[in-house]
Amino acid sequence: MTDLSVNIGGMSLKNPVMTASGTFGYGSEYAEFVDLNRLGAVGLKSITVEPREGNAPPRIAETEAGMLNSIGLQNVGIDAFISDKLPYLKQFDTRTLVNLSGRTVADYVELCGRLDGTEGVHGLELNVSCPNVDSGGMEFGVDASMLGALVEACRGATTLPLIVKLSPNVTSVVDMARVCESAGADGISLINTLLGMAINVETRRAELSRGMGGLSGPALKPVAVRMVWQVYNAVSLPIIGMGGISTTEDALEFIIAGASAIAVGTANFVNPRTTMEVVDGLESYFRRHEIPNLAALRGTCIVG
Amino acid sequence: MPTGRDTEARIVAKREVAPNHFEMRLACDAPATEVEPGQFLHLWLPERVDPLLRRPYTVYRTHDDGFDILFQVVGRGSGLLAQCDVGATVRVAWPLGGGFALPPDGSTAIVVGGGVGMASLYLLIERLARAHVPTQVLLGARSRDYVLCRSEIEALGVPLHIATDDGSEGHHGFVTELAATVLDETETNTPHVYACGPTPMMQALTKVATERDAPTQVALENRMGCGLGVCLGCVVPIRADEDVSYKRVCVEGPVFDARVVIWEYRV
Ligand SMILES: Cc1cc2nc3c(=O)[nH]c(=O)nc-3n(C[C@H](O)[C@H](O)[C@H](O)COP(=O)(O)OP(=O)(O)OC[C@H]3O[C@@H](n4cnc5c(N)ncnc54)[C@H](O)[C@@H]3O)c2cc1C
Ligand SMILES: Cc1cc2nc3c(=O)[nH]c(=O)nc-3n(C[C@H](O)[C@H](O)[C@H](O)COP(=O)(O)O)c2cc1C
Ligand code: FES
């Protein structure tokens, strides 16, 4: 009997397969394709205090084995999220990881406070890594002292499991992870999108309205695996690994690198059943290799 | 809004109907006869990670065992699709989005297509004809070789007016000029206008039609990520009273009331 359950900083998941923020809507959009009861957790689109309209189009562009996005945190805001979106998810036997984004520490603290004790919310993920708005939290994610102060303030505002989603757009992701650990975070999500750009050479116009955007999809995977491996070897917090996961093998790579759970993002757009296929695939891999549980595989990467 | 299903579809026929334009018949496990004109499918060449994303195509015609698409080769995705052999399987999520609304009883219709935009309009023309709505089709093409759906429209008995960029057939010039003429000549109540084509064409047509108070529906073809309403990548600015808000082409569209679409957002 394989045991795929895992605990992420106090959030117990029946299996390590999650959805990545911004790629799964609020759950209902995928009900036709995915049995939400079989997901370890549903990661939800970033929520801000006030509703946000997002950036001007074009917001997406395809690149080699990947895509760029510059959505700009379009979302309904915390009030509508709680009243209109959250109730749907309560009917399922899964966990919800609510992703928060803000301009100021006060924004994050307010969001943490509002969701603390809200029925149906099982964990919070601080997005300190959105590359697509001028004040989307990325300044927190690239400055160690600001990040430490933010995580500490949020820690004081909630008893829910607190996950910090780090930006790959830094010199040392390990330094950032260490800061989160000492500031009281319960886990780390790795990675958000990598800043990128694409240009149409006929028109010489940038493909995205804001010029730059975040790279996601298979092209991102080796960078993400590397960061998970580095952080796993430096901090003891559980890691949610993501970046280009489309198959069971991709998910296994992250777990072997050190991830406790994994999230499927862009692949949901291409194959809406990806998460289900990965759950099935992990079950059969663990059986085939007679691995009793996740901990026995996690971080077992052999180098050299 | 119900999301569609995602099924395997087999390519059962393929035909190059104009240079670089292909008609492809796809068979799947469900009849497509309930599809609304203007609804689309999201097509994936399975297991590929490059090109990564699915490609949206309008349901061109429906059958008891599937549907046809009509597409132009413009890049890598459409190029690979055109190279697929009969017998190959693809995956299609369908039907997605909302379709054109037929006009109220007693109205007439003008359907204006630019290039491969006709692919998004043929099913509408068929439904208009079946509902006995007096309809005229105006079709803009590069040259006479690129006139799509000619025999299909003629078979429905619907009058077809052509405009070509090079003057090789019909009106020498833009299909929007033709639309202005036809609208001005219409003596009965104002026709309902339906359009799909390149963005500049739809923008120009919107001006022509709204100046003449003709209710107009346009089918937009923005780039898409998920096709299911979650990525928020396909949005278009839409005017609502004093406000502007972004609407998702894949869910709130692809058909919009032309008067509320903001076309100039690039500037
Ligand atoms: C709802 C909807 C319905 C559509 N129906 C049809 C149809 O019935 N027949 C048909 O031929 N095409 C249709 N299109 C357009 C079609 O999806 C694109 O032509 C296709 O995605 C291009 O893919 P590609 O890989 O060949 O091109 P790419 O290599 O991705 O791009 C090549 C060029 O095409 C442009 N392009 C990319 N995506 C689009 C797009 N969505 N619309 C316009 N230009 C684009 C790019 O900017 C680039 O200049 C539809 C689009 C939408 C959104
Ligand atoms: C369209 C899109 C929207 C996203 N929105 C968010 C978001 O709102 N908040 C966030 O923390 N991450 C967001 N992400 C990042 C993903 O959650 C994920 O970290 C990243 O895409 C890498 O995973 P992937 O390659 O599997 O997509 C978004 C990604 C995409 C493609
Ligand atoms: S294509 Fe993703 S929201 Fe429309």
XYZ file of C-alpha atoms and ligand atoms in Angstrom:
659
model
C 0.000 0.000 0.000
C 1.538 3.294 -1.080
C 1.077 6.292 1.110
C 1.238 9.471 -0.903
C 0.030 11.746 1.882
C 2.182 14.624 2.938
C 2.141 17.455 5.454
C 3.132 20.902 4.267
C 3.742 23.027 7.306
C 0.556 21.906 9.014
C -1.550 21.439 5.899
C -2.131 17.721 5.425
C -2.604 16.630 1.825
C -3.829 13.226 0.687
C -1.277 13.337 -2.113
C 1.384 15.811 -3.214
C -0.366 16.971 -6.394
C -1.582 20.559 -6.388
C -2.511 23.204 -8.920
C -0.385 26.329 -9.364
C -1.825 29.742 -8.657
C -3.364 31.470 -11.660
C -3.639 28.364 -13.787
C -6.736 26.700 -12.363
C -9.187 29.538 -11.860
C -11.227 28.965 -8.734
C -11.679 25.247 -9.319
C -15.099 25.171 -10.981
C -13.674 25.806 -14.443
C -11.957 22.419 -14.389
C -14.742 20.391 -12.776
C -15.511 18.766 -16.126
C -11.994 17.351 -16.426
C -10.680 16.925 -12.907
C -12.065 15.175 -9.831
C -11.150 17.825 -7.299
C -11.503 15.226 -4.541
C -8.407 13.533 -5.915
C -6.202 16.628 -5.703
C -3.866 17.108 -2.767
C -4.691 20.798 -2.795
C -6.030 23.499 -5.070
C -3.778 26.532 -5.418
C -5.847 29.618 -6.224
C -5.248 32.744 -8.279
C -3.641 35.664 -6.425
C -6.120 37.717 -4.437
C -5.629 41.386 -3.623
C -7.484 43.629 -1.181
C -9.330 45.473 -3.947
C -10.437 43.956 -7.272
C -7.892 44.479 -10.065
C -8.535 44.839 -13.789
C -5.093 43.618 -14.863
C -2.876 44.663 -17.754
C -3.773 45.683 -21.302
C -3.678 42.954 -23.953
C -1.805 41.241 -25.465
C -1.117 39.451 -22.220
C 0.274 36.153 -23.436
C 2.727 34.964 -26.055
C 3.992 31.534 -26.853
C 7.729 30.870 -26.811
C 9.776 27.711 -27.378
C 8.214 25.032 -25.151
C 6.836 27.760 -22.968
C 4.740 30.880 -22.725
C 5.058 34.406 -21.433
C 2.267 35.992 -19.463
C 1.618 39.460 -18.200
C -1.850 39.148 -16.715
C -1.251 41.758 -14.042
C -3.068 40.095 -11.152
C -6.581 40.539 -12.533
C -8.808 39.233 -9.745
C -12.120 39.833 -8.027
C -10.686 41.056 -4.711
C -10.906 39.492 -1.276
C -14.589 40.234 -0.587
C -15.917 38.663 -3.767
C -13.454 35.807 -3.380
C -14.850 34.898 0.018
C -18.498 35.358 -0.923
C -18.561 34.081 -4.530
C -15.586 31.808 -5.160
C -14.703 30.028 -1.954
C -18.094 28.362 -1.291
C -17.794 26.223 -4.420
C -14.574 24.633 -3.195
C -15.969 23.726 0.215
C -17.931 20.798 -1.226
C -14.734 18.949 -2.121
C -12.514 16.815 0.028
C -9.319 18.683 -0.808
C -7.285 21.575 0.592
C -7.237 25.153 -0.615
C -4.081 27.203 -0.679
C -5.091 30.836 -1.098
C -2.478 32.990 -2.816
C -2.144 36.606 -1.638
C -0.617 39.598 -3.319
C -0.259 43.202 -2.235
C 1.513 46.505 -2.622
C 2.372 47.034 1.026
C 2.987 44.982 4.130
C -0.350 46.296 5.387
C -2.121 44.775 2.341
C -0.700 41.341 3.049
C -1.431 41.610 6.749
C -5.020 42.606 6.039
C -5.485 39.649 3.684
C -3.944 37.229 6.185
C -6.191 38.560 8.905
C -9.328 38.321 6.778
C -8.670 34.705 5.861
C -7.490 33.523 9.261
C -10.251 31.296 10.560
C -12.272 31.519 7.330
C -13.920 28.176 6.724
C -12.610 26.425 3.638
C -9.169 28.055 3.695
C -6.406 25.634 4.659
C -3.260 27.559 3.902
C -1.936 30.892 2.654
C 0.672 31.431 -0.009
C 2.347 34.830 -0.164
C 3.059 35.830 -3.726
C 6.166 37.962 -3.406
C 7.174 37.264 -6.931
C 4.673 38.592 -9.454
C 6.760 40.111 -12.221
C 3.815 41.691 -13.973
C 2.775 44.747 -12.032
C 4.804 47.658 -10.789
C 3.877 46.843 -7.240
C 2.934 43.190 -7.266
C 5.072 42.174 -4.397
C 8.125 41.339 -6.441
C 10.089 44.027 -4.649
C 9.529 41.963 -1.493
C 10.726 38.834 -3.217
C 14.025 40.298 -4.381
C 15.028 42.200 -1.231
C 15.952 39.994 1.707
C 15.271 42.479 4.481
C 11.886 43.530 3.076
C 10.989 39.877 2.641
C 11.891 39.060 6.236
C 9.791 41.917 7.563
C 6.828 40.928 5.401
C 6.862 37.280 6.422
C 7.200 38.201 10.085
C 4.260 40.587 9.880
C 2.101 37.970 8.140
C 3.165 35.336 10.646
C 1.761 37.568 13.342
C -1.522 37.936 11.467
C -2.447 34.304 10.886
C -2.269 30.887 12.432
C -2.846 29.212 9.055
C 0.036 27.403 7.375
C 2.055 30.164 5.734
C 3.849 29.394 2.497
C 6.051 31.917 0.703
C 6.236 31.728 -3.070
C 9.658 32.857 -4.125
C 10.793 34.598 -7.251
C 13.439 32.983 -9.419
C 14.501 36.472 -10.504
C 17.137 36.756 -7.792
C 20.840 36.096 -7.486
C 20.468 33.663 -4.595
C 17.160 31.948 -4.029
C 18.747 30.155 -1.068
C 19.274 33.447 0.771
C 15.610 34.288 0.282
C 14.499 30.895 1.535
C 16.670 31.233 4.651
C 15.079 34.601 5.395
C 11.621 33.030 5.158
C 12.621 30.222 7.479
C 13.879 32.549 10.189
C 10.833 34.812 9.814
C 8.487 31.963 10.660
C 7.235 30.654 7.313
C 5.896 27.085 7.222
C 6.914 26.289 3.662
C 8.331 27.562 0.396
C 6.810 27.485 -3.107
C 9.316 27.370 -5.918
C 9.176 28.844 -8.492
C 7.145 31.684 -9.864
C 7.693 32.652 -13.497
C 11.059 33.765 -14.809
C 11.124 37.257 -16.316
C 11.300 37.068 -20.077
C 10.555 38.882 -23.297
C 9.696 38.133 -26.923
C 9.727 40.435 -29.935
C 7.950 40.197 -33.273
C 10.721 40.923 -35.751
C 8.373 41.998 -38.562
C 6.754 44.748 -36.519
C 9.618 45.150 -34.007
C 6.948 45.300 -31.373
C 7.235 43.394 -28.108
C 4.756 40.516 -28.088
C 3.361 41.627 -24.721
C 1.840 45.024 -24.035
C 4.189 45.612 -21.120
C 7.248 44.323 -22.917
C 8.296 41.849 -20.265
C 6.346 38.931 -18.875
C 6.760 35.743 -16.895
C 8.019 32.579 -18.562
C 6.260 29.343 -17.623
C 5.927 25.865 -19.048
C 8.426 23.092 -19.887
C 11.154 25.580 -20.823
C 11.250 26.656 -17.188
C 11.653 23.203 -15.679
C 15.435 22.793 -15.359
C 15.715 26.168 -13.643
C 12.947 25.217 -11.227
C 14.403 21.781 -10.440
C 17.764 23.385 -9.742
C 16.248 25.915 -7.343
C 14.260 23.255 -5.490
C 17.416 21.184 -5.090
C 19.430 24.156 -3.823
C 16.793 25.236 -1.341
C 16.170 21.670 -0.142
C 19.826 21.385 0.736
C 19.844 24.687 2.618
C 16.637 24.956 4.641
C 14.435 22.464 6.424
C 11.066 23.913 5.367
C 8.863 21.773 3.108
C 8.946 22.845 -0.532
C 6.126 22.949 -3.072
C 7.897 22.517 -6.394
C 6.562 23.857 -9.693
C 7.721 25.061 -13.073
C 6.952 23.187 -16.262
C 5.457 20.053 -14.739
C 3.419 18.248 -17.417
C 4.015 14.565 -16.686
C 4.563 12.120 -13.824
C 8.273 12.051 -14.648
C 8.462 15.820 -14.286
C 6.746 15.614 -10.892
C 9.121 12.856 -9.763
C 12.100 14.948 -10.742
C 10.956 17.706 -8.373
C 10.325 15.238 -5.522
C 13.724 13.626 -5.966
C 15.256 17.111 -5.989
C 13.612 17.750 -2.619
C 10.009 18.890 -3.095
C 7.397 17.675 -0.603
C 4.564 18.533 -2.968
C 4.328 19.663 -6.570
C 2.035 21.996 -8.482
C 0.899 21.801 -12.079
C 0.547 25.166 -13.805
C 0.673 25.896 -17.515
C 0.135 22.211 -18.332
C -3.472 22.595 -17.137
C -4.085 24.844 -20.155
C -2.766 22.264 -22.591
C -4.064 19.063 -21.037
C -6.716 19.774 -18.422
C -6.367 16.271 -16.999
C -2.653 16.605 -16.226
C -3.118 16.603 -12.438
C -5.164 13.387 -12.565
C -2.616 11.710 -14.806
C 0.162 12.703 -12.401
C -1.759 11.330 -9.378
C -2.231 8.016 -11.199
C 1.350 8.014 -12.423
C 2.814 8.660 -8.981
C 0.738 5.851 -7.493
C 2.014 3.386 -10.029
C 5.626 4.591 -9.773
C 5.643 4.177 -5.982
C 4.112 0.720 -6.334
C 6.482 -0.345 -9.075
C 9.544 0.773 -7.139
C 8.091 -0.450 -3.835
C 8.668 2.913 -2.192
C 6.526 3.045 0.964
C 5.939 6.784 1.174
C 6.928 10.182 -0.152
C 9.560 10.856 2.463
C 11.465 7.827 1.242
C 11.863 9.400 -2.175
C 12.125 13.072 -1.319
C 15.543 14.620 -1.780
C 17.208 11.372 -2.809
C 18.914 12.872 -5.817
C 22.363 11.418 -6.367
C 24.871 13.912 -7.693
C 28.239 12.801 -8.942
C -21.308 28.733 -18.764
C -20.731 24.991 -19.126
C -17.198 24.080 -20.014
C -16.860 21.758 -22.932
C -15.579 18.247 -23.028
C -12.116 17.212 -24.151
C -12.252 14.346 -26.584
C -10.061 12.512 -28.989
C -10.874 13.263 -32.620
C -9.712 11.452 -35.698
C -8.868 13.255 -38.903
C -11.053 11.584 -41.504
C -10.592 13.961 -44.436
C -8.329 16.818 -45.445
C -8.511 19.049 -48.486
C -6.593 22.155 -49.560
C -9.461 24.423 -50.609
C -7.326 27.483 -51.446
C -3.592 28.074 -51.318
C -2.538 27.361 -47.727
C -6.140 26.942 -46.597
C -7.304 23.529 -45.420
C -10.648 22.011 -44.694
C -10.363 19.148 -42.242
C -13.020 16.757 -41.075
C -12.746 15.483 -37.516
C -14.693 12.528 -36.169
C -15.272 12.154 -32.443
C -17.579 10.287 -30.136
C -20.352 12.866 -29.968
C -22.602 14.587 -32.473
C -21.799 18.243 -32.970
C -25.217 19.237 -34.188
C -25.977 21.225 -31.034
C -22.990 23.508 -31.554
C -23.968 27.171 -31.844
C -22.571 29.072 -34.804
C -19.432 30.900 -33.661
C -18.508 28.440 -30.932
C -14.989 27.122 -31.121
C -12.826 24.185 -30.228
C -9.358 24.102 -28.751
C -7.137 21.693 -30.597
C -4.035 19.941 -29.322
C -1.572 17.824 -31.208
C -1.141 15.418 -28.282
C 2.008 15.069 -26.230
C 3.703 17.987 -27.955
C 5.396 20.527 -25.722
C 6.532 22.693 -28.613
C 4.513 24.457 -29.864
C 3.086 24.280 -26.384
C -0.418 25.663 -26.422
C -3.574 24.454 -28.058
C -4.904 26.339 -31.057
C -8.461 27.709 -31.237
C -10.563 27.019 -34.335
C -14.186 27.761 -34.946
C -16.505 24.866 -35.647
C -16.923 25.377 -39.363
C -19.561 22.744 -40.097
C -21.172 20.043 -37.998
C -21.912 16.369 -38.587
C -23.576 13.568 -36.654
C -20.155 12.200 -35.781
C -18.060 15.346 -35.436
C -17.233 18.518 -37.308
C -15.131 20.285 -39.898
C -12.652 23.051 -39.378
C -11.385 25.421 -42.045
C -8.019 26.967 -41.378
C -5.217 28.975 -42.841
C -1.574 28.067 -42.331
C -0.053 31.105 -40.621
C 2.586 29.626 -38.341
C 3.933 26.524 -36.706
C 0.771 25.169 -35.114
C -1.367 25.455 -38.214
C 1.553 24.211 -40.320
C 1.857 21.040 -38.246
C -1.883 20.529 -38.337
C -1.924 20.818 -42.113
C 0.775 18.122 -42.277
C -1.241 15.656 -40.179
C -2.334 12.652 -42.187
C -5.845 11.354 -42.483
C -6.205 8.757 -39.707
C -4.159 10.747 -37.190
C -5.768 11.684 -33.892
C -5.801 15.021 -32.152
C -7.506 16.214 -28.967
C -10.256 18.783 -29.041
C -11.933 20.605 -26.180
C -15.373 21.713 -27.417
C -17.705 23.432 -27.746
C -16.253 26.539 -26.136
C -17.488 30.095 -25.866
C -20.833 31.486 -26.880
C -22.156 31.805 -30.418
C -23.936 34.369 -32.554
C -27.502 35.261 -31.650
C -29.945 34.944 -34.553
C -31.885 38.155 -35.273
C -35.483 38.623 -34.142
C -38.279 37.461 -36.473
C -38.800 39.703 -39.453
C -35.204 40.921 -39.638
C -32.741 40.592 -42.433
C -29.044 39.792 -42.106
C -25.771 40.782 -43.685
C -22.836 38.490 -43.025
C -19.408 39.998 -43.687
C -16.341 37.776 -43.816
C -12.697 38.643 -44.354
C -10.444 35.831 -45.541
C -10.490 32.786 -43.319
C -12.974 34.620 -41.084
C -15.557 32.857 -43.259
C -14.769 29.719 -41.247
C -16.448 31.344 -38.265
C -19.481 32.444 -40.263
C -20.536 29.511 -42.410
C -22.538 27.729 -39.716
C -24.311 31.004 -38.983
C -25.214 31.425 -42.660
C -26.578 27.884 -42.669
C -28.732 28.579 -39.593
C -29.950 31.905 -41.005
C -30.950 30.179 -44.227
C -32.702 27.415 -42.306
C -34.590 30.051 -40.285
C -35.598 31.777 -43.569
C -33.910 35.027 -42.584
C -33.267 36.986 -45.806
C -29.474 37.063 -45.839
C -26.679 38.414 -47.988
C -23.076 37.348 -47.646
C -20.224 39.759 -48.364
C -16.849 38.184 -48.646
C -13.481 39.884 -48.827
C -10.497 37.981 -50.194
C -6.989 38.639 -51.473
C -7.931 37.406 -54.929
C -10.429 35.072 -56.567
C -8.312 32.044 -55.628
C -8.897 32.827 -51.970
C -12.682 33.018 -52.062
C -13.726 30.462 -49.456
C -17.032 28.614 -49.071
C -18.336 29.779 -52.460
C -20.070 26.576 -53.479
C -21.352 25.916 -49.946
C -23.001 29.338 -49.760
C -24.392 29.058 -53.280
C -25.827 25.662 -52.358
C -27.792 27.335 -49.569
C -29.231 29.751 -52.120
C -27.854 32.766 -50.254
C -26.634 35.673 -52.401
C -22.868 36.160 -52.285
C -21.053 39.430 -53.062
C -17.303 39.392 -53.402
C -14.619 42.012 -52.913
C -10.998 41.300 -53.782
C -7.867 43.233 -52.947
C -6.532 42.819 -56.496
C -9.818 43.191 -58.335
C -9.646 39.685 -59.799
C -13.285 39.211 -58.894
C -16.175 41.388 -57.752
C -15.635 44.750 -56.118
C -12.012 45.938 -56.365
C -11.336 47.048 -52.813
C -12.411 46.440 -49.244
C -15.364 44.350 -48.239
C -16.267 47.137 -45.816
C -16.925 49.439 -48.802
C -19.230 46.797 -50.166
C -20.939 46.618 -46.781
C -21.552 50.376 -46.778
C -23.120 50.186 -50.235
C -25.342 47.240 -49.356
C -26.447 48.858 -46.100
C -27.256 52.115 -47.881
C -29.267 50.278 -50.519
C -31.328 48.356 -48.004
C -34.762 49.897 -47.902
C -36.452 47.646 -45.400
C -35.713 47.781 -41.689
C -32.055 47.854 -40.748
C -30.330 44.504 -41.221
C -28.429 42.706 -38.498
C -24.741 42.588 -39.319
C -22.412 39.681 -38.446
C -18.682 39.769 -39.036
C -15.424 37.917 -38.656
C -12.081 38.735 -40.194
C -8.842 40.583 -39.560
C -9.105 43.096 -36.718
C -8.744 46.221 -38.935
C -11.591 44.935 -41.086
C -13.876 44.330 -38.122
C -12.985 47.707 -36.686
C -13.774 49.466 -39.990
C -16.963 47.487 -40.394
C -18.095 48.380 -36.896
C -17.813 52.043 -37.860
C -19.734 51.541 -41.108
C -22.487 49.567 -39.388
C -22.898 51.656 -36.260
C -23.054 54.863 -38.312
C -26.081 53.262 -39.928
C -27.512 52.020 -36.645
C -27.199 48.398 -37.677
C -26.892 45.996 -34.731
C -23.592 44.228 -35.235
C -22.018 41.107 -33.775
C -18.335 40.373 -34.290
C -16.355 37.199 -33.599
C -12.938 38.041 -32.141
C -9.850 35.879 -32.565
C -7.500 36.870 -29.763
C -4.559 34.710 -28.779
C -5.585 32.146 -26.243
C -3.924 30.271 -23.441
C -6.401 27.943 -21.787
C -9.634 28.498 -23.723
C -11.481 27.771 -20.474
C -11.581 31.154 -18.795
C -8.839 30.655 -16.243
C -5.622 32.188 -17.569
C -7.106 35.623 -18.330
C -4.781 35.824 -21.301
C -7.345 36.408 -24.056
C -9.104 39.496 -22.752
C -10.494 42.397 -24.749
C -11.525 45.786 -23.327
C -15.291 46.139 -23.362
C -17.243 49.304 -22.679
C -20.000 49.101 -20.071
C -21.753 52.421 -19.396
C -18.953 54.773 -18.366
C -16.610 51.958 -17.450
C -14.217 49.748 -19.345
C -13.609 46.215 -18.218
C -11.669 43.297 -19.612
C -13.768 40.393 -20.858
C -12.448 36.956 -21.728
C -12.841 36.189 -25.419
C -12.940 32.456 -24.677
C -15.863 32.626 -22.253
C -17.699 35.953 -22.574
C -16.957 35.825 -26.332
C -15.763 35.103 -28.895
C -18.890 36.865 -30.208
C -19.404 40.405 -28.928
C -21.723 43.292 -29.663
C -19.444 45.398 -31.883
C -20.531 48.667 -30.301
C -18.984 47.851 -26.925
C -15.654 46.520 -28.194
C -12.761 48.941 -27.731
C -10.518 48.431 -30.729
C -7.906 51.105 -30.101
C -6.358 49.680 -26.974
C -2.941 49.396 -28.570
C -2.520 53.163 -28.504
C -12.021 31.791 -31.158
C -11.057 31.683 -32.319
C -11.455 31.046 -33.476
C -10.570 30.927 -34.557
N -11.001 30.274 -35.667
C -10.172 30.130 -36.709
C -10.598 29.410 -37.872
O -11.709 28.889 -37.928
N -9.722 29.284 -38.906
C -8.455 29.828 -38.849
O -7.691 29.669 -39.805
N -8.028 30.512 -37.766
C -8.851 30.666 -36.690
N -8.410 31.327 -35.573
C -7.033 31.819 -35.554
C -6.090 30.655 -35.233
O -6.319 30.211 -33.927
C -4.617 31.087 -35.406
O -4.387 31.320 -36.756
C -3.670 30.009 -34.935
O -3.741 29.879 -33.545
C -2.248 30.354 -35.302
O -1.409 29.320 -34.825
P -0.013 29.040 -35.505
O 0.788 28.182 -34.587
O -0.192 28.537 -36.875
O 0.617 30.458 -35.578
P 1.711 31.079 -34.630
O 3.044 30.523 -35.008
O 1.282 30.970 -33.223
O 1.604 32.586 -35.071
C 1.817 32.963 -36.409
C 1.203 34.302 -36.625
O -0.208 34.231 -36.393
C -0.588 35.146 -35.389
N -1.576 34.543 -34.516
C -1.357 33.656 -33.496
N -2.494 33.338 -32.874
C -3.455 34.024 -33.500
C -4.847 34.139 -33.312
N -5.496 33.512 -32.328
N -5.525 34.921 -34.159
C -4.896 35.582 -35.135
N -3.598 35.511 -35.348
C -2.887 34.771 -34.551
C 0.665 35.427 -34.613
O 0.636 36.706 -34.004
C 1.725 35.350 -35.667
O 1.869 36.551 -36.373
C -9.268 31.466 -34.483
C -8.862 32.098 -33.307
C -9.730 32.221 -32.232
C -9.274 32.869 -30.981
C -1.321 32.697 -16.894
C -0.597 32.544 -15.590
C -1.049 33.244 -14.468
C -0.382 33.133 -13.259
N -0.859 33.814 -12.179
C -0.217 33.706 -10.977
C -0.705 34.385 -9.829
O -1.716 35.080 -9.865
N -0.024 34.250 -8.660
C 1.089 33.466 -8.547
O 1.650 33.352 -7.460
N 1.561 32.791 -9.627
C 0.941 32.896 -10.825
N 1.431 32.202 -11.924
C 2.647 31.373 -11.779
C 2.319 29.900 -11.594
O 1.585 29.677 -10.425
C 3.604 29.052 -11.565
O 4.392 29.448 -10.476
C 4.440 29.201 -12.826
O 3.634 29.334 -13.959
C 5.400 28.018 -13.049
O 4.705 26.800 -13.204
P 4.281 26.170 -14.645
O 5.493 26.209 -15.518
O 3.813 24.797 -14.333
O 3.204 27.032 -15.160
C 0.764 32.301 -13.149
C 1.190 31.594 -14.276
C 0.540 31.696 -15.483
C 1.047 30.929 -16.668
S -7.821 31.762 -23.042
Fe -7.483 31.582 -20.920
S -8.998 32.928 -20.152
Fe -9.410 32.921 -22.239
